[in-house]
Amino acid sequence: PYLESAVPESSLSANLSYSSVYLVRSSAGWSFGLDMEITELSIRAKKSFGDSLEVGLDVPVLVFDSGVMDGFLSAYHRTFGFPDYGRSARPQNSFLFAVKRNGATVIEGEDGIPGLGDIRLTAKKTVVTGDPAVSVLASLDLPTGDAKRGFGNGSWGGGVTLLLDKEITGWLKSYWNLGLVYPGDLRGFETVKTHGYVWGGAALEAGIKKGFSALAQLYYERVPLPKTGIGSIDRNAVLFAAGGRYAAGANVFELSFTEDPSTSFAPDVSFTFSYKRKF
């Protein structure tokens, strides 16, 4: 899930993210080999019906590859004294995407091959208008991504989220999301049972000058996987993002940087750029 406003809108957006993932760990029953960079282009369409209803469509396309960021990330970790997760033990900009359970392959990804992810349908219903604005969003995930190659989980999924927007001052706005997701089992080469999980987040938007605003966001997600005996997989995810937004009429541009301070199963670092056209 990703944070969003409680207010319905009609828009079309393109969201491009580039993430680095390094997690090479094993336990008695599991082996995770993730050394890659992920490019995701997500096209999102939303249509509002008055002030009370919105329907949406989210179509993601992903590419897993060896990437180019290992040198930069090594310098970044050294400069700020952050751990490198063991990345220095492998050759720079090499590719590995393999998950095994009890010696059997669950997921085996391919280097540089694009694929369709799981398409998401949404419906948002306004509960309270004004300030605060409160809505409820229901989502349905279609199993359109190849789970064996890591593009989806191979099952129908869905969830429900409570959304709240609250103005703190004339120049500072807050956005709050709290949701419950039922992802469906992971059906790769082997089937892995998953469970529903709670997620939540809060974001602040501070107006700087006409059209420009600064953004900060904190996101939390419980682990949907069974216990693996690997700390960084079993630990709940906490993500912090910072960025900016520029709005020029119906056109909105955003740029953000996301860090994983909990060193959990989330990407180590992500850069995201988005363009949205409101109608």
PDB file of C-alpha atoms in Angstrom, residues 84-259:
ATOM      1  CA  ASP A  84      26.033  -2.152   4.448  1.00  0.00           C
ATOM      2  CA  TYR A  85      23.951  -5.316   5.123  1.00  0.00           C
ATOM      3  CA  GLY A  86      26.894  -7.436   3.893  1.00  0.00           C
ATOM      4  CA  ARG A  87      26.765  -5.929   0.392  1.00  0.00           C
ATOM      5  CA  SER A  88      30.577  -5.642   0.279  1.00  0.00           C
ATOM      6  CA  ALA A  89      30.845  -9.459   0.375  1.00  0.00           C
ATOM      7  CA  ARG A  90      29.515  -9.695  -3.213  1.00  0.00           C
ATOM      8  CA  PRO A  91      30.774  -8.181  -6.469  1.00  0.00           C
ATOM      9  CA  GLN A  92      29.400  -4.705  -7.146  1.00  0.00           C
ATOM     10  CA  ASN A  93      26.355  -4.419  -9.391  1.00  0.00           C
ATOM     11  CA  SER A  94      25.786  -8.167  -9.606  1.00  0.00           C
ATOM     12  CA  PHE A  95      22.332  -9.777  -9.838  1.00  0.00           C
ATOM     13  CA  LEU A  96      20.753 -12.342  -7.530  1.00  0.00           C
ATOM     14  CA  PHE A  97      17.041 -13.023  -7.013  1.00  0.00           C
ATOM     15  CA  ALA A  98      16.285 -16.442  -5.570  1.00  0.00           C
ATOM     16  CA  VAL A  99      14.109 -17.517  -2.622  1.00  0.00           C
ATOM     17  CA  LYS A 100      14.121 -21.106  -1.379  1.00  0.00           C
ATOM     18  CA  ARG A 101      12.277 -22.975   1.366  1.00  0.00           C
ATOM     19  CA  ASN A 102      13.657 -26.291   2.614  1.00  0.00           C
ATOM     20  CA  GLY A 103      15.872 -26.431  -0.469  1.00  0.00           C
ATOM     21  CA  ALA A 104      12.984 -25.998  -2.932  1.00  0.00           C
ATOM     22  CA  THR A 105      12.807 -22.893  -5.130  1.00  0.00           C
ATOM     23  CA  VAL A 106       9.906 -20.533  -4.383  1.00  0.00           C
ATOM     24  CA  ILE A 107      10.942 -17.553  -6.568  1.00  0.00           C
ATOM     25  CA  GLU A 108      13.661 -17.228  -9.197  1.00  0.00           C
ATOM     26  CA  GLY A 109      13.873 -13.837 -10.878  1.00  0.00           C
ATOM     27  CA  GLU A 110      15.432 -12.902 -14.206  1.00  0.00           C
ATOM     28  CA  ASP A 111      17.933 -10.127 -14.842  1.00  0.00           C
ATOM     29  CA  GLY A 112      16.626  -7.248 -16.958  1.00  0.00           C
ATOM     30  CA  ILE A 113      13.349  -8.842 -18.109  1.00  0.00           C
ATOM     31  CA  PRO A 114      10.301  -6.526 -17.629  1.00  0.00           C
ATOM     32  CA  GLY A 115       7.021  -7.907 -16.380  1.00  0.00           C
ATOM     33  CA  LEU A 116       3.519  -6.852 -15.442  1.00  0.00           C
ATOM     34  CA  GLY A 117       2.855  -6.672 -11.712  1.00  0.00           C
ATOM     35  CA  ASP A 118      -0.421  -7.246  -9.874  1.00  0.00           C
ATOM     36  CA  ILE A 119      -3.100  -4.815 -11.097  1.00  0.00           C
ATOM     37  CA  ARG A 120      -4.976  -3.021  -8.327  1.00  0.00           C
ATOM     38  CA  LEU A 121      -8.587  -1.799  -8.370  1.00  0.00           C
ATOM     39  CA  THR A 122      -9.805   0.684  -5.767  1.00  0.00           C
ATOM     40  CA  ALA A 123     -13.004   2.348  -4.607  1.00  0.00           C
ATOM     41  CA  LYS A 124     -12.966   5.293  -2.189  1.00  0.00           C
ATOM     42  CA  LYS A 125     -16.074   6.499  -0.321  1.00  0.00           C
ATOM     43  CA  THR A 126     -16.174   9.792   1.557  1.00  0.00           C
ATOM     44  CA  VAL A 127     -17.462   9.593   5.129  1.00  0.00           C
ATOM     45  CA  VAL A 128     -16.785  13.168   6.296  1.00  0.00           C
ATOM     46  CA  THR A 129     -16.163  16.202   4.056  1.00  0.00           C
ATOM     47  CA  GLY A 130     -14.389  19.401   5.029  1.00  0.00           C
ATOM     48  CA  ASP A 131     -11.606  19.556   7.619  1.00  0.00           C
ATOM     49  CA  PRO A 132     -10.931  16.879   8.620  1.00  0.00           C
ATOM     50  CA  ALA A 133     -11.840  14.861   5.534  1.00  0.00           C
ATOM     51  CA  VAL A 134     -12.402  11.159   6.195  1.00  0.00           C
ATOM     52  CA  SER A 135     -12.821   8.352   3.641  1.00  0.00           C
ATOM     53  CA  VAL A 136     -12.787   4.580   3.452  1.00  0.00           C
ATOM     54  CA  LEU A 137     -10.915   2.883   0.599  1.00  0.00           C
ATOM     55  CA  ALA A 138     -11.375  -0.724  -0.508  1.00  0.00           C
ATOM     56  CA  SER A 139      -8.865  -2.394  -2.836  1.00  0.00           C
ATOM     57  CA  LEU A 140      -8.743  -5.575  -4.908  1.00  0.00           C
ATOM     58  CA  ASP A 141      -5.457  -6.984  -6.236  1.00  0.00           C
ATOM     59  CA  LEU A 142      -5.616  -9.132  -9.370  1.00  0.00           C
ATOM     60  CA  PRO A 143      -3.067 -11.981  -9.780  1.00  0.00           C
ATOM     61  CA  THR A 144      -1.697 -10.635 -13.079  1.00  0.00           C
ATOM     62  CA  GLY A 145       2.012 -10.769 -12.141  1.00  0.00           C
ATOM     63  CA  ASP A 146       4.137 -13.905 -12.616  1.00  0.00           C
ATOM     64  CA  ALA A 147       4.678 -15.074  -9.028  1.00  0.00           C
ATOM     65  CA  LYS A 148       7.405 -17.551  -9.996  1.00  0.00           C
ATOM     66  CA  ARG A 149       9.528 -14.650 -11.287  1.00  0.00           C
ATOM     67  CA  GLY A 150       8.668 -12.284  -8.439  1.00  0.00           C
ATOM     68  CA  PHE A 151       6.302  -9.900 -10.247  1.00  0.00           C
ATOM     69  CA  GLY A 152       3.281 -10.724  -8.065  1.00  0.00           C
ATOM     70  CA  ASN A 153       2.086 -13.248  -5.518  1.00  0.00           C
ATOM     71  CA  GLY A 154      -0.203 -15.341  -7.744  1.00  0.00           C
ATOM     72  CA  SER A 155      -3.320 -14.865  -5.608  1.00  0.00           C
ATOM     73  CA  TRP A 156      -6.272 -12.560  -5.359  1.00  0.00           C
ATOM     74  CA  GLY A 157      -5.854 -10.080  -2.525  1.00  0.00           C
ATOM     75  CA  GLY A 158      -7.511  -7.047  -1.072  1.00  0.00           C
ATOM     76  CA  GLY A 159      -7.785  -4.677   1.815  1.00  0.00           C
ATOM     77  CA  VAL A 160      -9.554  -1.768   3.441  1.00  0.00           C
ATOM     78  CA  THR A 161      -8.031   1.548   4.556  1.00  0.00           C
ATOM     79  CA  LEU A 162      -9.236   4.468   6.666  1.00  0.00           C
ATOM     80  CA  LEU A 163      -8.004   7.809   5.251  1.00  0.00           C
ATOM     81  CA  LEU A 164      -7.947  11.149   7.094  1.00  0.00           C
ATOM     82  CA  ASP A 165      -6.742  14.587   5.927  1.00  0.00           C
ATOM     83  CA  LYS A 166      -6.311  17.333   8.542  1.00  0.00           C
ATOM     84  CA  GLU A 167      -5.048  20.894   8.139  1.00  0.00           C
ATOM     85  CA  ILE A 168      -2.775  21.837  11.054  1.00  0.00           C
ATOM     86  CA  THR A 169      -2.193  25.457  10.036  1.00  0.00           C
ATOM     87  CA  GLY A 170      -2.781  27.434   6.861  1.00  0.00           C
ATOM     88  CA  TRP A 171       0.542  26.198   5.430  1.00  0.00           C
ATOM     89  CA  LEU A 172       0.827  22.734   7.007  1.00  0.00           C
ATOM     90  CA  LYS A 173      -1.392  19.748   6.148  1.00  0.00           C
ATOM     91  CA  SER A 174      -1.349  16.191   7.482  1.00  0.00           C
ATOM     92  CA  TYR A 175      -2.466  12.903   5.934  1.00  0.00           C
ATOM     93  CA  TRP A 176      -3.164   9.744   7.955  1.00  0.00           C
ATOM     94  CA  ASN A 177      -3.787   6.202   6.685  1.00  0.00           C
ATOM     95  CA  LEU A 178      -4.533   3.013   8.623  1.00  0.00           C
ATOM     96  CA  GLY A 179      -5.267  -0.213   6.771  1.00  0.00           C
ATOM     97  CA  LEU A 180      -5.694  -3.966   6.860  1.00  0.00           C
ATOM     98  CA  VAL A 181      -4.505  -6.110   3.929  1.00  0.00           C
ATOM     99  CA  TYR A 182      -5.232  -9.727   3.037  1.00  0.00           C
ATOM    100  CA  PRO A 183      -2.574 -10.416   0.372  1.00  0.00           C
ATOM    101  CA  GLY A 184      -3.439 -14.011  -0.512  1.00  0.00           C
ATOM    102  CA  ASP A 185      -0.883 -16.825  -0.518  1.00  0.00           C
ATOM    103  CA  LEU A 186       2.355 -16.579  -2.467  1.00  0.00           C
ATOM    104  CA  ARG A 187       2.040 -19.099  -5.317  1.00  0.00           C
ATOM    105  CA  GLY A 188       5.471 -19.333  -6.879  1.00  0.00           C
ATOM    106  CA  PHE A 189       7.189 -22.599  -7.707  1.00  0.00           C
ATOM    107  CA  GLU A 190       6.067 -23.550  -4.163  1.00  0.00           C
ATOM    108  CA  THR A 191       3.064 -22.145  -2.260  1.00  0.00           C
ATOM    109  CA  VAL A 192       3.810 -20.087   0.851  1.00  0.00           C
ATOM    110  CA  LYS A 193       0.981 -19.289   3.249  1.00  0.00           C
ATOM    111  CA  THR A 194       0.702 -15.621   4.198  1.00  0.00           C
ATOM    112  CA  HIS A 195      -1.542 -13.799   6.649  1.00  0.00           C
ATOM    113  CA  GLY A 196      -3.358 -10.509   6.832  1.00  0.00           C
ATOM    114  CA  TYR A 197      -1.387  -7.566   8.157  1.00  0.00           C
ATOM    115  CA  VAL A 198      -1.883  -4.058   9.498  1.00  0.00           C
ATOM    116  CA  TRP A 199      -0.155  -1.066   7.964  1.00  0.00           C
ATOM    117  CA  GLY A 200      -0.258   2.642   8.644  1.00  0.00           C
ATOM    118  CA  GLY A 201       1.393   5.916   7.852  1.00  0.00           C
ATOM    119  CA  ALA A 202       1.412   9.653   8.355  1.00  0.00           C
ATOM    120  CA  ALA A 203       2.578  12.426   6.052  1.00  0.00           C
ATOM    121  CA  LEU A 204       3.119  16.165   6.399  1.00  0.00           C
ATOM    122  CA  GLU A 205       2.953  18.679   3.540  1.00  0.00           C
ATOM    123  CA  ALA A 206       4.391  22.114   4.248  1.00  0.00           C
ATOM    124  CA  GLY A 207       3.765  24.956   1.823  1.00  0.00           C
ATOM    125  CA  ILE A 208       7.008  26.808   1.011  1.00  0.00           C
ATOM    126  CA  LYS A 209       5.929  29.248  -1.686  1.00  0.00           C
ATOM    127  CA  LYS A 210       3.279  29.368  -4.361  1.00  0.00           C
ATOM    128  CA  GLY A 211       3.121  25.945  -6.043  1.00  0.00           C
ATOM    129  CA  PHE A 212       5.967  24.420  -3.979  1.00  0.00           C
ATOM    130  CA  SER A 213       5.663  22.255  -0.886  1.00  0.00           C
ATOM    131  CA  ALA A 214       7.930  19.975   1.152  1.00  0.00           C
ATOM    132  CA  LEU A 215       6.849  16.434   2.047  1.00  0.00           C
ATOM    133  CA  ALA A 216       7.782  14.036   4.860  1.00  0.00           C
ATOM    134  CA  GLN A 217       6.249  10.611   5.371  1.00  0.00           C
ATOM    135  CA  LEU A 218       6.556   7.762   7.878  1.00  0.00           C
ATOM    136  CA  TYR A 219       5.238   4.304   6.937  1.00  0.00           C
ATOM    137  CA  TYR A 220       4.834   1.109   9.003  1.00  0.00           C
ATOM    138  CA  GLU A 221       3.914  -2.398   7.863  1.00  0.00           C
ATOM    139  CA  ARG A 222       3.701  -5.707   9.731  1.00  0.00           C
ATOM    140  CA  VAL A 223       5.250  -8.779   8.132  1.00  0.00           C
ATOM    141  CA  PRO A 224       2.814 -10.831   5.968  1.00  0.00           C
ATOM    142  CA  LEU A 225       5.137 -13.863   5.741  1.00  0.00           C
ATOM    143  CA  PRO A 226       5.453 -16.784   8.170  1.00  0.00           C
ATOM    144  CA  LYS A 227       8.427 -16.768  10.546  1.00  0.00           C
ATOM    145  CA  THR A 228      11.639 -17.541   8.691  1.00  0.00           C
ATOM    146  CA  GLY A 229      14.234 -17.324  11.462  1.00  0.00           C
ATOM    147  CA  ILE A 230      15.930 -14.428   9.642  1.00  0.00           C
ATOM    148  CA  GLY A 231      15.736 -11.178  11.611  1.00  0.00           C
ATOM    149  CA  SER A 232      15.605  -8.784   8.684  1.00  0.00           C
ATOM    150  CA  ILE A 233      12.727 -10.764   7.141  1.00  0.00           C
ATOM    151  CA  ASP A 234      10.748 -11.286  10.356  1.00  0.00           C
ATOM    152  CA  ARG A 235      11.097  -7.652  11.489  1.00  0.00           C
ATOM    153  CA  ASN A 236       8.259  -5.252  10.691  1.00  0.00           C
ATOM    154  CA  ALA A 237       9.065  -2.548   8.140  1.00  0.00           C
ATOM    155  CA  VAL A 238       9.465   1.145   8.917  1.00  0.00           C
ATOM    156  CA  LEU A 239      10.141   3.526   6.026  1.00  0.00           C
ATOM    157  CA  PHE A 240      10.883   7.253   6.070  1.00  0.00           C
ATOM    158  CA  ALA A 241      10.475   9.378   2.951  1.00  0.00           C
ATOM    159  CA  ALA A 242      11.265  13.031   2.250  1.00  0.00           C
ATOM    160  CA  GLY A 243      10.695  15.039  -0.891  1.00  0.00           C
ATOM    161  CA  GLY A 244       8.928  17.870  -2.589  1.00  0.00           C
ATOM    162  CA  ARG A 245       5.917  18.684  -4.721  1.00  0.00           C
ATOM    163  CA  TYR A 246       5.351  21.327  -7.379  1.00  0.00           C
ATOM    164  CA  ALA A 247       1.850  22.084  -8.646  1.00  0.00           C
ATOM    165  CA  ALA A 248       1.268  24.189 -11.760  1.00  0.00           C
ATOM    166  CA  GLY A 249      -2.439  24.318 -12.461  1.00  0.00           C
ATOM    167  CA  ALA A 250      -3.635  20.774 -13.194  1.00  0.00           C
ATOM    168  CA  ASN A 251      -0.071  19.415 -13.404  1.00  0.00           C
ATOM    169  CA  VAL A 252       1.620  18.049 -10.275  1.00  0.00           C
ATOM    170  CA  PHE A 253       5.261  16.873 -10.030  1.00  0.00           C
ATOM    171  CA  GLU A 254       6.760  15.014  -7.066  1.00  0.00           C
ATOM    172  CA  LEU A 255      10.260  13.828  -6.212  1.00  0.00           C
ATOM    173  CA  SER A 256      11.131  11.809  -3.093  1.00  0.00           C
ATOM    174  CA  PHE A 257      13.826   9.764  -1.359  1.00  0.00           C
ATOM    175  CA  THR A 258      12.929   6.787   0.867  1.00  0.00           C
ATOM    176  CA  GLU A 259      15.175   5.144   3.485  1.00  0.00           C
TER     177      GLU A 259
END
